[in-house]
Coordinates of C-alpha atoms and ligand atoms in Angstrom, one line a residue:
Chain A
M1 CA 17.8 23.3 22.9
A2 CA 15.7 21.0 20.7
V3 CA 14.2 23.0 17.8
A4 CA 10.5 22.4 17.3
L5 CA 9.3 21.8 13.8
L6 CA 6.2 23.6 12.5
D7 CA 3.0 21.7 13.1
S8 CA 2.4 21.6 9.4
V9 CA 5.8 19.9 8.8
V10 CA 5.0 17.3 11.4
D11 CA 1.6 16.8 9.7
E12 CA 3.4 16.3 6.4
L13 CA 5.7 13.7 8.0
T14 CA 2.7 11.9 9.5
A15 CA 1.0 11.9 6.1
I16 CA 4.1 10.2 4.6
C17 CA 5.0 7.7 7.3
G18 CA 1.8 7.2 9.2
P19 CA 0.9 8.5 12.7
D20 CA 2.6 5.6 14.5
H21 CA 5.9 6.2 12.8
V22 CA 6.6 9.9 13.7
F23 CA 7.9 11.0 17.0
T24 CA 8.6 14.4 18.5
G25 CA 8.6 13.5 22.2
R26 CA 11.5 13.8 24.6
S27 CA 12.3 10.1 25.0
A28 CA 12.3 9.4 21.2
T29 CA 14.4 12.4 20.3
F30 CA 16.8 12.6 23.3
N31 CA 17.6 8.9 22.8
R32 CA 18.5 9.5 19.2
A33 CA 20.9 12.4 20.0
R34 CA 24.0 10.4 20.7
V35 CA 26.0 7.3 19.8
P36 CA 28.6 5.5 21.9
A37 CA 31.5 7.7 20.8
P38 CA 32.6 10.2 23.5
F39 CA 29.6 12.5 23.8
P40 CA 29.5 15.9 25.5
V41 CA 26.7 14.9 28.0
H42 CA 27.0 18.4 29.4
K43 CA 25.7 19.7 26.0
W44 CA 23.2 17.0 25.2
D45 CA 20.5 19.5 24.2
E46 CA 22.6 20.7 21.2
H47 CA 22.2 17.4 19.4
V48 CA 18.6 16.6 19.9
P49 CA 16.6 16.0 16.7
S50 CA 13.4 17.9 16.1
A51 CA 11.5 14.8 14.9
V52 CA 12.2 11.1 14.4
V53 CA 10.6 9.0 11.7
L54 CA 10.6 5.3 11.2
P55 CA 9.7 4.7 7.6
T56 CA 8.8 1.3 6.1
S57 CA 9.6 1.8 2.4
A58 CA 12.0 3.5 0.0
H59 CA 9.0 5.6 -1.2
Q60 CA 8.4 7.0 2.3
V61 CA 12.1 7.8 2.7
S62 CA 12.1 9.5 -0.7
E63 CA 9.1 11.6 0.2
V64 CA 10.6 12.6 3.6
V65 CA 13.8 13.7 1.8
K66 CA 11.9 15.7 -0.8
M67 CA 9.9 17.4 1.9
A68 CA 13.0 18.2 3.8
N69 CA 14.4 19.8 0.7
R70 CA 11.3 21.9 0.2
H71 CA 11.6 23.2 3.8
R72 CA 15.4 23.1 4.0
I73 CA 15.4 20.8 7.1
P74 CA 18.4 18.6 7.9
V75 CA 17.9 14.8 7.6
V76 CA 20.1 12.4 9.5
P77 CA 20.0 8.6 8.7
R78 CA 20.3 6.4 11.7
A79 CA 20.6 2.6 11.8
G80 CA 21.9 0.7 14.9
A81 CA 23.5 3.9 16.3
T82 CA 26.7 2.1 17.3
G83 CA 28.8 4.2 14.9
L84 CA 31.9 5.7 16.7
T85 CA 32.4 8.8 14.7
D86 CA 29.2 10.6 15.5
G87 CA 27.8 9.9 12.0
A88 CA 24.2 9.4 13.3
V89 CA 24.4 12.4 15.7
P90 CA 22.2 15.3 14.5
L91 CA 24.5 18.3 14.5
R92 CA 21.8 20.7 13.3
H93 CA 18.7 19.1 14.9
G94 CA 16.3 18.3 12.0
I95 CA 14.7 14.9 11.2
V96 CA 16.3 11.6 12.1
V97 CA 15.3 8.9 9.7
D98 CA 15.6 5.7 11.7
V99 CA 15.7 2.7 9.4
K100 CA 15.1 0.0 12.0
L101 CA 11.7 -1.0 10.8
M102 CA 13.1 -1.7 7.3
N103 CA 14.5 -5.0 8.5
Q104 CA 13.0 -7.6 6.2
I105 CA 14.7 -10.3 4.2
L106 CA 13.3 -9.5 0.8
D107 CA 14.8 -12.1 -1.5
L108 CA 17.0 -15.2 -1.2
D109 CA 18.6 -16.0 -4.5
H110 CA 20.1 -19.5 -4.2
E111 CA 21.2 -19.7 -7.9
N112 CA 23.3 -16.5 -7.7
R113 CA 24.1 -16.7 -4.0
T114 CA 22.7 -13.4 -2.9
V115 CA 20.3 -12.2 -0.2
T116 CA 18.5 -8.9 -0.5
V117 CA 17.5 -7.1 2.7
G118 CA 16.3 -3.9 4.2
P119 CA 18.9 -1.6 5.8
G120 CA 17.5 -2.1 9.3
I121 CA 18.4 -5.8 9.6
N122 CA 21.1 -6.9 11.9
M123 CA 23.8 -9.4 10.8
L124 CA 23.2 -11.8 13.8
K125 CA 19.5 -12.0 13.1
L126 CA 20.1 -12.4 9.3
N127 CA 22.5 -15.2 10.0
E128 CA 20.0 -17.0 12.2
E129 CA 17.8 -17.2 9.1
L130 CA 20.6 -18.0 6.6
R131 CA 21.8 -20.9 8.7
K132 CA 18.7 -22.8 7.8
H133 CA 19.9 -22.8 4.2
G134 CA 23.6 -23.5 4.9
Y135 CA 24.8 -19.9 4.3
I136 CA 26.4 -17.2 6.3
Y137 CA 26.8 -13.4 5.7
P138 CA 30.2 -13.0 7.2
D139 CA 30.3 -9.3 8.1
N140 CA 31.5 -9.6 11.6
P141 CA 32.3 -6.4 13.5
A142 CA 32.7 -6.4 17.2
S143 CA 29.3 -4.7 17.2
Y144 CA 27.9 -7.7 15.4
P145 CA 24.9 -8.1 17.8
C146 CA 23.8 -4.4 17.5
S147 CA 24.9 -2.7 14.2
L148 CA 22.7 -2.9 11.1
V149 CA 23.3 -3.3 7.4
G150 CA 22.5 0.3 6.6
G151 CA 25.0 1.6 9.1
R152 CA 27.6 -0.9 7.9
I153 CA 27.3 0.7 4.4
G154 CA 27.1 4.2 5.9
T155 CA 30.5 3.6 7.6
S156 CA 32.1 1.1 5.2
G157 CA 32.8 -1.1 8.1
W158 CA 35.6 -3.6 9.0
S159 CA 35.0 -7.2 9.9
L160 CA 36.9 -9.3 12.4
I161 CA 37.0 -12.1 9.8
G162 CA 37.6 -9.9 6.9
A163 CA 41.0 -11.4 6.0
R164 CA 39.1 -14.5 4.8
Y165 CA 35.8 -13.1 3.7
G166 CA 36.3 -9.4 3.0
H167 CA 34.8 -6.4 4.7
T168 CA 31.5 -4.6 4.2
R169 CA 32.5 -3.1 0.9
D170 CA 33.5 -6.6 -0.4
L171 CA 30.3 -8.2 0.9
V172 CA 27.7 -5.7 -0.2
I173 CA 27.1 -6.3 -3.9
S174 CA 24.7 -3.5 -4.7
F175 CA 22.2 -1.3 -3.0
E176 CA 19.3 1.1 -3.5
I177 CA 19.8 4.6 -2.2
V178 CA 17.6 7.6 -1.9
L179 CA 19.7 10.5 -3.1
P180 CA 19.7 13.9 -1.1
T181 CA 17.2 15.2 -3.6
G182 CA 14.8 12.3 -3.2
E183 CA 15.5 10.2 -6.4
I184 CA 15.8 6.5 -5.8
V185 CA 18.8 4.9 -7.6
R186 CA 20.5 1.5 -7.4
V187 CA 24.4 1.4 -7.3
G188 CA 26.7 -1.5 -7.6
D189 CA 29.3 -2.8 -9.9
G190 CA 27.6 -1.7 -13.1
G191 CA 23.9 -1.8 -13.2
G192 CA 23.2 -5.5 -12.3
R193 CA 21.8 -6.2 -8.9
T194 CA 23.9 -9.3 -8.4
V195 CA 27.0 -8.5 -10.5
R196 CA 30.2 -8.7 -8.5
K197 CA 32.6 -7.3 -11.1
S198 CA 31.8 -4.8 -13.9
S199 CA 33.7 -2.3 -15.8
S200 CA 30.7 -0.4 -16.9
G201 CA 30.5 3.3 -15.9
Y202 CA 31.9 4.8 -12.7
Q203 CA 32.3 2.5 -9.7
L204 CA 29.5 4.2 -7.7
K205 CA 29.2 1.5 -5.1
H206 CA 32.3 2.8 -3.4
L207 CA 31.3 6.4 -3.6
F208 CA 28.1 5.7 -1.7
M209 CA 29.8 3.5 0.9
G210 CA 31.3 5.1 4.0
H211 CA 29.8 8.6 3.4
Q212 CA 28.3 8.7 6.9
G213 CA 24.8 9.6 5.6
T214 CA 26.0 12.7 3.8
L215 CA 25.0 11.4 0.3
G216 CA 21.7 9.7 0.9
I217 CA 19.8 6.9 2.6
V218 CA 20.2 3.2 1.7
T219 CA 16.8 1.5 1.5
E220 CA 17.8 -2.0 0.3
A221 CA 21.0 -4.0 -0.1
T222 CA 21.9 -7.1 -2.0
L223 CA 24.6 -9.1 0.0
E224 CA 27.0 -11.9 -0.7
L225 CA 26.1 -15.4 0.5
V226 CA 28.9 -17.6 1.7
P227 CA 28.8 -21.3 2.5
R228 CA 28.4 -21.7 6.3
P229 CA 31.9 -22.7 7.6
E230 CA 32.2 -26.4 8.6
A231 CA 34.9 -25.5 11.1
E232 CA 36.4 -22.7 13.2
F233 CA 39.9 -22.6 14.6
S234 CA 41.4 -20.0 16.9
A235 CA 44.8 -19.9 18.6
F236 CA 46.2 -17.5 21.2
F237 CA 49.9 -17.2 21.7
A238 CA 51.8 -15.4 24.5
Y239 CA 55.2 -13.6 24.1
G240 CA 57.6 -12.2 26.6
D241 CA 58.3 -9.2 24.4
Y242 CA 56.0 -6.9 22.4
M243 CA 58.4 -6.7 19.5
D244 CA 58.5 -10.6 19.2
A245 CA 54.8 -10.6 19.2
W246 CA 54.7 -7.9 16.5
R247 CA 57.2 -9.9 14.3
A248 CA 55.1 -13.1 14.8
T249 CA 51.9 -11.2 13.8
G250 CA 53.6 -10.3 10.5
D251 CA 54.7 -13.9 10.0
L252 CA 51.1 -15.2 10.6
A253 CA 49.5 -12.6 8.4
R254 CA 51.9 -13.3 5.6
S255 CA 51.6 -17.1 5.9
G256 CA 49.4 -17.4 2.8
V257 CA 47.0 -19.7 4.7
A258 CA 43.8 -19.3 2.7
T259 CA 41.4 -20.0 5.6
L260 CA 43.1 -17.4 7.8
A261 CA 40.3 -14.9 8.8
G262 CA 42.3 -12.5 11.0
V263 CA 45.3 -11.9 13.3
V264 CA 45.1 -9.7 16.4
L265 CA 48.0 -8.3 18.3
F266 CA 47.5 -7.2 22.0
D267 CA 50.1 -4.9 23.5
E268 CA 51.3 -4.9 27.1
W269 CA 48.9 -2.0 28.1
K270 CA 46.0 -4.1 26.9
L271 CA 47.2 -7.1 28.9
A272 CA 47.6 -5.0 32.0
Y273 CA 44.1 -3.8 31.5
L274 CA 42.7 -7.3 30.9
R275 CA 44.5 -8.5 34.1
R276 CA 42.2 -6.3 36.1
D277 CA 39.2 -8.5 35.8
D278 CA 39.3 -10.8 32.8
E279 CA 39.4 -14.5 33.7
A280 CA 41.5 -15.4 30.7
Y281 CA 44.3 -13.0 31.6
I282 CA 44.4 -12.8 35.4
P283 CA 46.2 -16.1 35.7
Q284 CA 48.8 -15.2 33.1
P285 CA 52.3 -14.4 34.5
E286 CA 53.4 -10.8 34.5
S287 CA 56.2 -11.7 32.1
I288 CA 53.8 -11.9 29.2
K289 CA 54.0 -8.7 27.3
G290 CA 52.2 -9.5 24.1
V291 CA 49.5 -11.8 22.9
I292 CA 48.4 -12.8 19.4
A293 CA 45.1 -14.2 18.5
C294 CA 44.5 -15.8 15.1
A295 CA 41.4 -17.4 13.7
S296 CA 40.4 -19.3 10.6
Y297 CA 37.2 -20.6 9.0
G298 CA 36.1 -22.8 6.2
N299 CA 35.9 -26.5 5.2
A300 CA 37.0 -28.7 8.0
D301 CA 39.9 -30.4 6.1
E302 CA 41.2 -27.1 4.9
V303 CA 41.0 -25.4 8.3
R304 CA 42.9 -28.3 9.9
I305 CA 45.8 -28.1 7.5
G306 CA 46.0 -24.3 7.7
A307 CA 45.7 -24.4 11.5
K308 CA 48.7 -26.8 11.7
R309 CA 50.8 -24.3 9.7
L310 CA 49.6 -21.4 12.0
L311 CA 50.6 -23.4 15.1
R312 CA 54.0 -24.1 13.6
I313 CA 54.5 -20.4 12.9
G314 CA 53.4 -19.5 16.4
N315 CA 55.8 -22.0 18.0
A316 CA 58.7 -21.1 15.7
S317 CA 58.3 -17.4 16.6
G318 CA 58.7 -18.2 20.3
G319 CA 55.0 -18.0 21.1
V320 CA 53.4 -20.2 23.8
Y321 CA 50.1 -21.6 22.9
L322 CA 47.6 -20.5 25.7
G323 CA 45.5 -23.6 25.5
D324 CA 42.1 -24.5 24.0
E325 CA 40.0 -22.9 26.8
I326 CA 41.5 -19.4 26.3
S327 CA 41.9 -19.8 22.5
Q328 CA 38.4 -20.8 21.9
G329 CA 36.6 -19.0 24.7
D330 CA 38.3 -15.7 24.2
W331 CA 37.7 -15.8 20.4
A332 CA 34.0 -16.5 21.2
S333 CA 34.1 -13.3 23.4
R334 CA 35.3 -11.1 20.6
H335 CA 32.1 -9.1 20.6
D336 CA 31.8 -8.7 24.4
R337 CA 35.1 -7.2 25.4
Y338 CA 33.9 -3.7 25.0
A339 CA 30.9 -2.9 27.1
T340 CA 32.7 -3.2 30.4
P341 CA 32.4 0.0 32.4
Q342 CA 33.6 -1.5 35.7
H343 CA 37.1 -1.9 34.2
G344 CA 37.7 1.8 34.7
R345 CA 40.3 2.8 37.4
T346 CA 41.1 6.2 38.8
R347 CA 44.8 7.1 39.3
D348 CA 44.6 5.7 42.9
G349 CA 43.3 2.4 41.6
Q350 CA 39.7 2.8 42.6
V351 CA 37.0 1.3 40.3
A352 CA 35.0 4.0 38.5
L353 CA 32.3 3.5 35.9
M354 CA 33.9 4.6 32.6
S355 CA 32.7 4.1 29.1
W356 CA 34.8 2.4 26.5
H357 CA 36.0 4.5 23.6
C358 CA 37.9 3.1 20.7
E359 CA 40.0 5.3 18.6
D360 CA 40.9 3.6 15.4
A361 CA 43.3 4.1 12.4
S362 CA 44.8 2.2 9.5
I363 CA 48.5 1.9 10.1
P364 CA 51.1 0.2 7.9
Y365 CA 52.6 -2.8 9.6
S366 CA 56.1 -1.3 9.7
E367 CA 54.8 1.6 11.8
L368 CA 52.9 -0.2 14.5
P369 CA 55.6 -0.1 17.2
A370 CA 56.2 3.6 16.8
V371 CA 52.5 4.6 16.6
R372 CA 51.9 2.5 19.7
E373 CA 54.5 4.5 21.7
E374 CA 53.2 7.9 20.5
W375 CA 49.5 7.0 21.1
H376 CA 50.1 5.8 24.6
A377 CA 52.1 9.0 25.4
I378 CA 49.0 11.0 24.3
A379 CA 46.7 8.9 26.5
A380 CA 49.2 9.2 29.5
K381 CA 49.2 13.0 29.1
L382 CA 45.4 13.1 29.2
R383 CA 45.2 10.9 32.3
E384 CA 47.9 12.9 34.1
R385 CA 45.8 16.1 33.6
F386 CA 42.4 14.7 34.4
D387 CA 41.5 11.7 36.6
M388 CA 38.7 10.7 34.3
F389 CA 40.6 9.1 31.4
D390 CA 42.2 5.6 31.6
D391 CA 44.4 3.9 29.0
W392 CA 42.9 0.5 28.2
G393 CA 45.6 -0.6 25.8
M394 CA 45.9 -1.3 22.1
F395 CA 44.9 -4.0 19.6
A396 CA 46.2 -4.2 16.0
Y397 CA 44.0 -6.3 13.7
T398 CA 44.8 -7.4 10.1
N399 CA 43.1 -4.9 7.9
G400 CA 43.4 -6.0 4.3
A401 CA 40.7 -8.2 2.8
F402 CA 42.1 -11.5 1.4
K403 CA 45.7 -10.2 1.5
P404 CA 46.0 -9.2 5.2
W405 CA 49.6 -8.3 5.5
G406 CA 49.9 -4.6 4.6
D407 CA 48.2 -2.5 7.2
Y408 CA 46.4 -2.9 10.5
L409 CA 43.3 -1.6 12.1
T410 CA 45.0 -0.1 15.0
E411 CA 42.9 0.8 18.1
I412 CA 43.6 2.4 21.4
D413 CA 40.9 2.0 23.9
I414 CA 40.4 4.8 26.3
G415 CA 38.1 4.6 29.3
I416 CA 36.2 7.9 30.0
W417 CA 34.2 8.8 33.1
E418 CA 31.6 10.6 31.1
T419 CA 29.6 12.1 33.8
R420 CA 32.7 14.3 34.5
W421 CA 32.7 16.1 31.2
D422 CA 32.9 19.9 31.2
E423 CA 34.2 22.4 28.7
E424 CA 37.8 22.0 29.8
T425 CA 37.9 18.2 29.7
W426 CA 36.0 18.1 26.5
A427 CA 38.4 20.4 24.8
A428 CA 41.4 18.4 26.1
W429 CA 39.8 15.2 24.7
V430 CA 39.2 16.8 21.3
D431 CA 42.8 17.9 21.2
A432 CA 44.0 14.4 22.1
K433 CA 41.8 13.0 19.3
R434 CA 43.4 15.4 16.8
E435 CA 46.8 14.4 18.1
L436 CA 46.0 10.6 17.6
A437 CA 44.9 11.4 14.0
R438 CA 48.0 13.5 13.4
V439 CA 50.3 10.6 14.4
S440 CA 48.4 8.2 12.1
I441 CA 48.9 10.5 9.1
E442 CA 52.5 11.2 9.9
H443 CA 53.2 7.5 9.9
G444 CA 51.6 7.0 6.4
G445 CA 48.3 5.7 7.7
S446 CA 44.7 6.8 7.5
I447 CA 42.7 8.4 10.4
S448 CA 40.2 5.6 10.5
A449 CA 40.1 1.9 9.4
C450 CA 36.4 1.4 10.1
H451 CA 34.6 4.1 12.1
G452 CA 35.1 7.0 9.8
S453 CA 36.7 10.3 10.6
C454 CA 34.1 13.0 11.0
R455 CA 34.2 13.7 14.7
E456 CA 35.4 16.9 16.3
G457 CA 39.2 16.9 16.5
E458 CA 40.0 14.2 14.0
V459 CA 37.9 15.8 11.2
D460 CA 40.2 18.9 11.1
L461 CA 42.9 16.7 9.6
V462 CA 40.7 15.0 6.9
P463 CA 41.7 17.7 4.3
A464 CA 45.4 17.0 5.1
E465 CA 44.9 13.3 4.7
L466 CA 42.9 13.4 1.5
G467 CA 44.6 16.4 -0.2
G468 CA 43.0 17.1 -3.6
G469 CA 40.6 14.2 -2.9
F470 CA 38.9 16.4 -0.3
E471 CA 38.2 19.0 -3.0
V472 CA 36.5 16.3 -5.1
M473 CA 34.4 15.3 -2.1
K474 CA 33.1 18.8 -1.8
T475 CA 32.3 19.0 -5.5
I476 CA 30.4 15.8 -5.3
K477 CA 28.5 16.8 -2.1
R478 CA 27.4 20.1 -3.6
G479 CA 26.4 18.5 -6.9
L480 CA 24.3 15.8 -5.2
D481 CA 22.9 17.7 -2.3
P482 CA 22.4 21.3 -3.5
N483 CA 20.6 22.4 -0.3
N484 CA 23.0 20.7 2.1
I485 CA 20.2 18.8 3.9
M486 CA 21.8 15.3 4.2
N487 CA 23.5 15.1 7.5
P488 CA 24.9 18.7 7.4
G489 CA 28.0 19.6 9.4
K490 CA 29.8 16.3 8.9
Y491 CA 33.2 16.0 7.3
L492 CA 33.6 19.8 7.1
L493 CA 31.4 19.6 4.0
D494 CA 29.7 22.9 4.8
Q495 CA 32.8 24.4 3.2
A496 CA 31.5 23.2 -0.1
Y497 CA 28.6 25.7 0.2
E498 CA 30.6 28.5 1.7
E499 CA 33.0 28.5 -1.2
A500 CA 30.1 28.4 -3.8
Chain B
M1 CA 8.1 -23.9 47.5
L2 CA 11.7 -24.7 46.9
G3 CA 13.9 -24.5 50.0
F4 CA 16.2 -21.5 50.0
K5 CA 18.3 -20.4 52.9
L6 CA 20.4 -17.2 52.5
S7 CA 22.9 -18.5 55.1
A8 CA 23.6 -21.5 52.9
Q9 CA 24.3 -19.2 49.9
R10 CA 27.1 -17.2 51.5
P11 CA 30.2 -17.5 49.3
P12 CA 33.5 -18.5 51.0
E13 CA 36.0 -15.8 52.1
P14 CA 38.0 -14.4 49.1
E15 CA 41.6 -15.3 48.5
R16 CA 44.0 -12.8 46.9
V17 CA 45.2 -14.2 43.6
A18 CA 46.9 -11.3 41.9
D19 CA 47.4 -7.6 42.2
G20 CA 43.9 -6.2 42.7
V21 CA 42.1 -9.5 42.2
V22 CA 40.5 -12.0 44.6
S23 CA 38.8 -15.3 44.1
R24 CA 36.2 -17.3 46.0
F25 CA 35.5 -20.1 43.6
E26 CA 38.0 -21.8 41.3
H27 CA 38.5 -19.8 38.2
V28 CA 36.0 -17.1 39.2
F29 CA 37.7 -13.8 39.8
E30 CA 36.6 -10.6 41.5
V31 CA 38.0 -7.1 41.9
E32 CA 39.6 -6.7 45.3
P33 CA 37.0 -5.2 47.5
A34 CA 39.4 -2.5 48.7
L35 CA 39.3 -1.0 45.2
M36 CA 35.5 -0.7 45.3
T37 CA 34.9 1.6 48.2
E38 CA 34.7 5.2 46.7
H39 CA 32.8 5.4 43.4
V40 CA 31.4 1.9 43.0
R41 CA 30.4 -0.4 45.9
Q42 CA 30.8 -4.1 45.6
Q43 CA 27.6 -6.1 46.0
D44 CA 27.0 -9.3 48.0
I45 CA 26.2 -12.1 45.6
P46 CA 24.7 -15.4 46.7
N47 CA 26.3 -18.6 45.5
W48 CA 23.5 -19.5 43.1
D49 CA 24.0 -16.2 41.4
F50 CA 27.7 -16.7 41.0
Q51 CA 26.9 -20.1 39.4
R52 CA 24.2 -18.6 37.2
I53 CA 26.6 -15.9 35.9
V54 CA 29.3 -18.5 35.2
D55 CA 27.0 -21.0 33.5
S56 CA 25.4 -18.3 31.4
R57 CA 28.7 -17.2 30.2
W58 CA 29.7 -20.7 29.1
E59 CA 26.3 -21.1 27.4
H60 CA 26.8 -17.8 25.6
L61 CA 30.3 -18.8 24.4
A62 CA 29.1 -22.2 23.1
W63 CA 26.2 -20.4 21.3
M64 CA 28.7 -18.0 19.6
H65 CA 30.9 -20.9 18.3
E66 CA 27.9 -22.7 17.0
H67 CA 26.5 -19.6 15.4
F68 CA 29.6 -19.2 13.2
A69 CA 30.6 -22.8 12.4
D70 CA 29.5 -26.4 12.7
S71 CA 32.6 -27.4 14.7
V72 CA 35.6 -26.1 16.6
I73 CA 39.0 -27.5 15.9
S74 CA 41.2 -28.0 19.0
G75 CA 44.7 -26.5 18.9
E76 CA 45.8 -28.9 21.6
E77 CA 45.0 -31.9 19.5
L78 CA 46.7 -30.5 16.5
L79 CA 49.8 -29.7 18.5
A80 CA 49.9 -33.3 19.7
E81 CA 49.6 -34.4 16.1
L82 CA 52.4 -32.1 15.1
E83 CA 54.6 -33.5 17.8
A84 CA 53.8 -37.1 16.8
E85 CA 54.7 -36.2 13.2
Q86 CA 58.1 -34.9 14.2
P87 CA 60.9 -37.4 13.2
N88 CA 62.4 -39.0 16.3
P89 CA 65.8 -37.5 17.2
Ligands
FAD1 C1 31.0 -2.3 20.9 C2 31.3 -1.8 19.5 C3 32.2 -2.5 18.7 C4 32.4 -2.0 17.4 N1 33.2 -2.8 16.6 C5 33.3 -2.5 15.3 C6 34.1 -3.3 14.4 O1 34.6 -4.3 14.7 N2 34.1 -2.9 13.1 C7 33.5 -1.8 12.6 O2 33.5 -1.5 11.4 N3 32.9 -1.0 13.4 C8 32.7 -1.3 14.7 N4 32.1 -0.5 15.6 C9 31.5 0.8 15.1 C10 30.1 0.6 14.5 O3 29.4 -0.5 15.0 C11 30.1 0.6 13.0 O4 30.6 1.8 12.5 C12 28.8 0.2 12.3 O5 29.0 0.0 10.9 C13 27.7 1.2 12.5 O6 26.5 0.6 12.2 P1 25.1 1.2 12.8 O7 24.0 0.3 12.3 O8 25.2 1.2 14.3 O9 25.1 2.6 12.2 P2 24.8 4.1 12.8 O10 25.7 4.4 13.9 O11 23.3 4.2 13.0 O12 25.2 4.9 11.5 C14 26.5 5.0 11.1 C15 26.6 6.0 9.9 O13 25.9 5.5 8.8 C16 24.8 6.4 8.5 N5 23.7 5.6 8.1 C17 22.9 4.8 8.9 N6 22.0 4.2 8.2 C18 22.1 4.6 6.9 C19 21.4 4.3 5.7 N7 20.4 3.5 5.7 N8 21.9 4.9 4.6 C20 22.9 5.7 4.6 N9 23.6 6.0 5.7 C21 23.2 5.5 6.9 C22 24.6 7.3 9.7 O14 24.1 8.6 9.3 C23 26.0 7.4 10.3 O15 26.7 8.4 9.6 C24 31.8 -0.8 16.9 C25 31.0 -0.1 17.7 C26 30.7 -0.6 19.0 C27 29.8 0.2 19.9

């Protein structure tokens, strides 16, 4: 059940944020209970926050956090709520601090090539403004139309064009953050707001990036400005064998082409899934067992020269170029492929409305073929037991910024018929999630490349993955958040307080 | 009022094009109706609505290209150039 706050606490929140920015009603709170990761809809009540605030300044955020400390009330930051590891899900009710109203462009610095924004701004909207000045902010997740800068920092996100431009951590220069005790600090490389490289002091920017709201609330960020690309090039190649496609993926990623923004490998399960109702793949012959997409951006002359090299590599590796219509159209669809519930099929082939769930990991290139086999086996076992899970295939995306050849963001997409959840199916899912994470670690990878790893199941293996690093995490958490009010229950960090 | 007759908007009968997929208009695919009988029912869509969905999709893709870069380089053209650059055997 939702836990009601004392009237006096609601009054305090109202005094801080204003009467129009504090909500305790059913619609405002229930809608902020979940994110699109698998959600136990049969236990929805357990995650409902007690109140939602939409602050408009760092000062207000700071006052809310100080008040929460006084009353020992949990605080959960929430941006676009597209995070896939439950980061913005309130595990202990409390106050959700929704940063969506802090969505202004605060400063555009043409000389030093930075833009300073509130955490509630979305990259697509930001880029509509930046385009007028010939810039782009190239943080490009598949959730580009709906995730926000605050959440990108909270998760340390991954970008589809990160091989060329870097990922969130490379693109955010510095930011202001309200610490769990309410102080407002700025972190970056050193103390400068626009400094990209400093050796002064600890590298705090990285500490406060990807903490899933457990170490504070970002209230402002200074971001990199990049010249808007003159040209885009994308090419899709088809292969008769997954292993050929895997080898070619490595060749393309190691090509040294400076404009290369990313390479994506589709496996045969993914192709079978796309053949159900995707116009680009339905006409492709069954003999195609692997597809590669690659894309590049930059100055037109440089993109052209690089593109020729990529085409030569694609051809030499036995790939068949799938034509401009698919290559360009499918790349332009890169944000759309996910919200497609009608793609779900029961075991007898009937269409069922399933939600898309992406399980991600960072996997070394050499291990991709083996991980793929093991992950599909886990998905097959689930489907065999319960006719509510469906294997939607795997993608592997280049993961390194600027040097994209080492490891890959590896994702298996699983369709889940969520209205069928009950205790048994939920438990089976959590077990499967833990198994997927175990495979990633056993193959020298990391549980997550972009979403984070604090969900039920996977989180159990975080201490195993991080080893002594997890002890350091607990020490930092206890030191910065003595009352455990910032997003409690995440990342097993309650242990930090039990041990104390 | 614009003329609109539902009878003139009935799409042609579907043709089976692949396992589980039918098509009524060139390059427009639908899930085979037999697969949509238990949990989700297929809807009747008039011709204009098919057209609207297809056109909107193309518009969206064009918008997305333009949003990220000033121009799109054609792989087909580059492949033709590569072929022309090859020394004659
Ligand atoms: C269709 C789809 C595609 C996706 N594709 C990608 C992808 O390609 N790459 C990728 O990286 N991710 C992807 N994701 C996952 C998700 O979009 C990212 O994790 C994104 O960074 C989350 O941003 P958000 O604004 O939605 O944050 P939220 O979900 O609201 O929050 C994410 C985490 O950050 C914390 N947080 C939010 N705001 C703040 C703040 N101001 N200060 C401190 N902490 C904060 C929250 O507490 C939470 O722990 C995808 C998700 C979907 C649904």
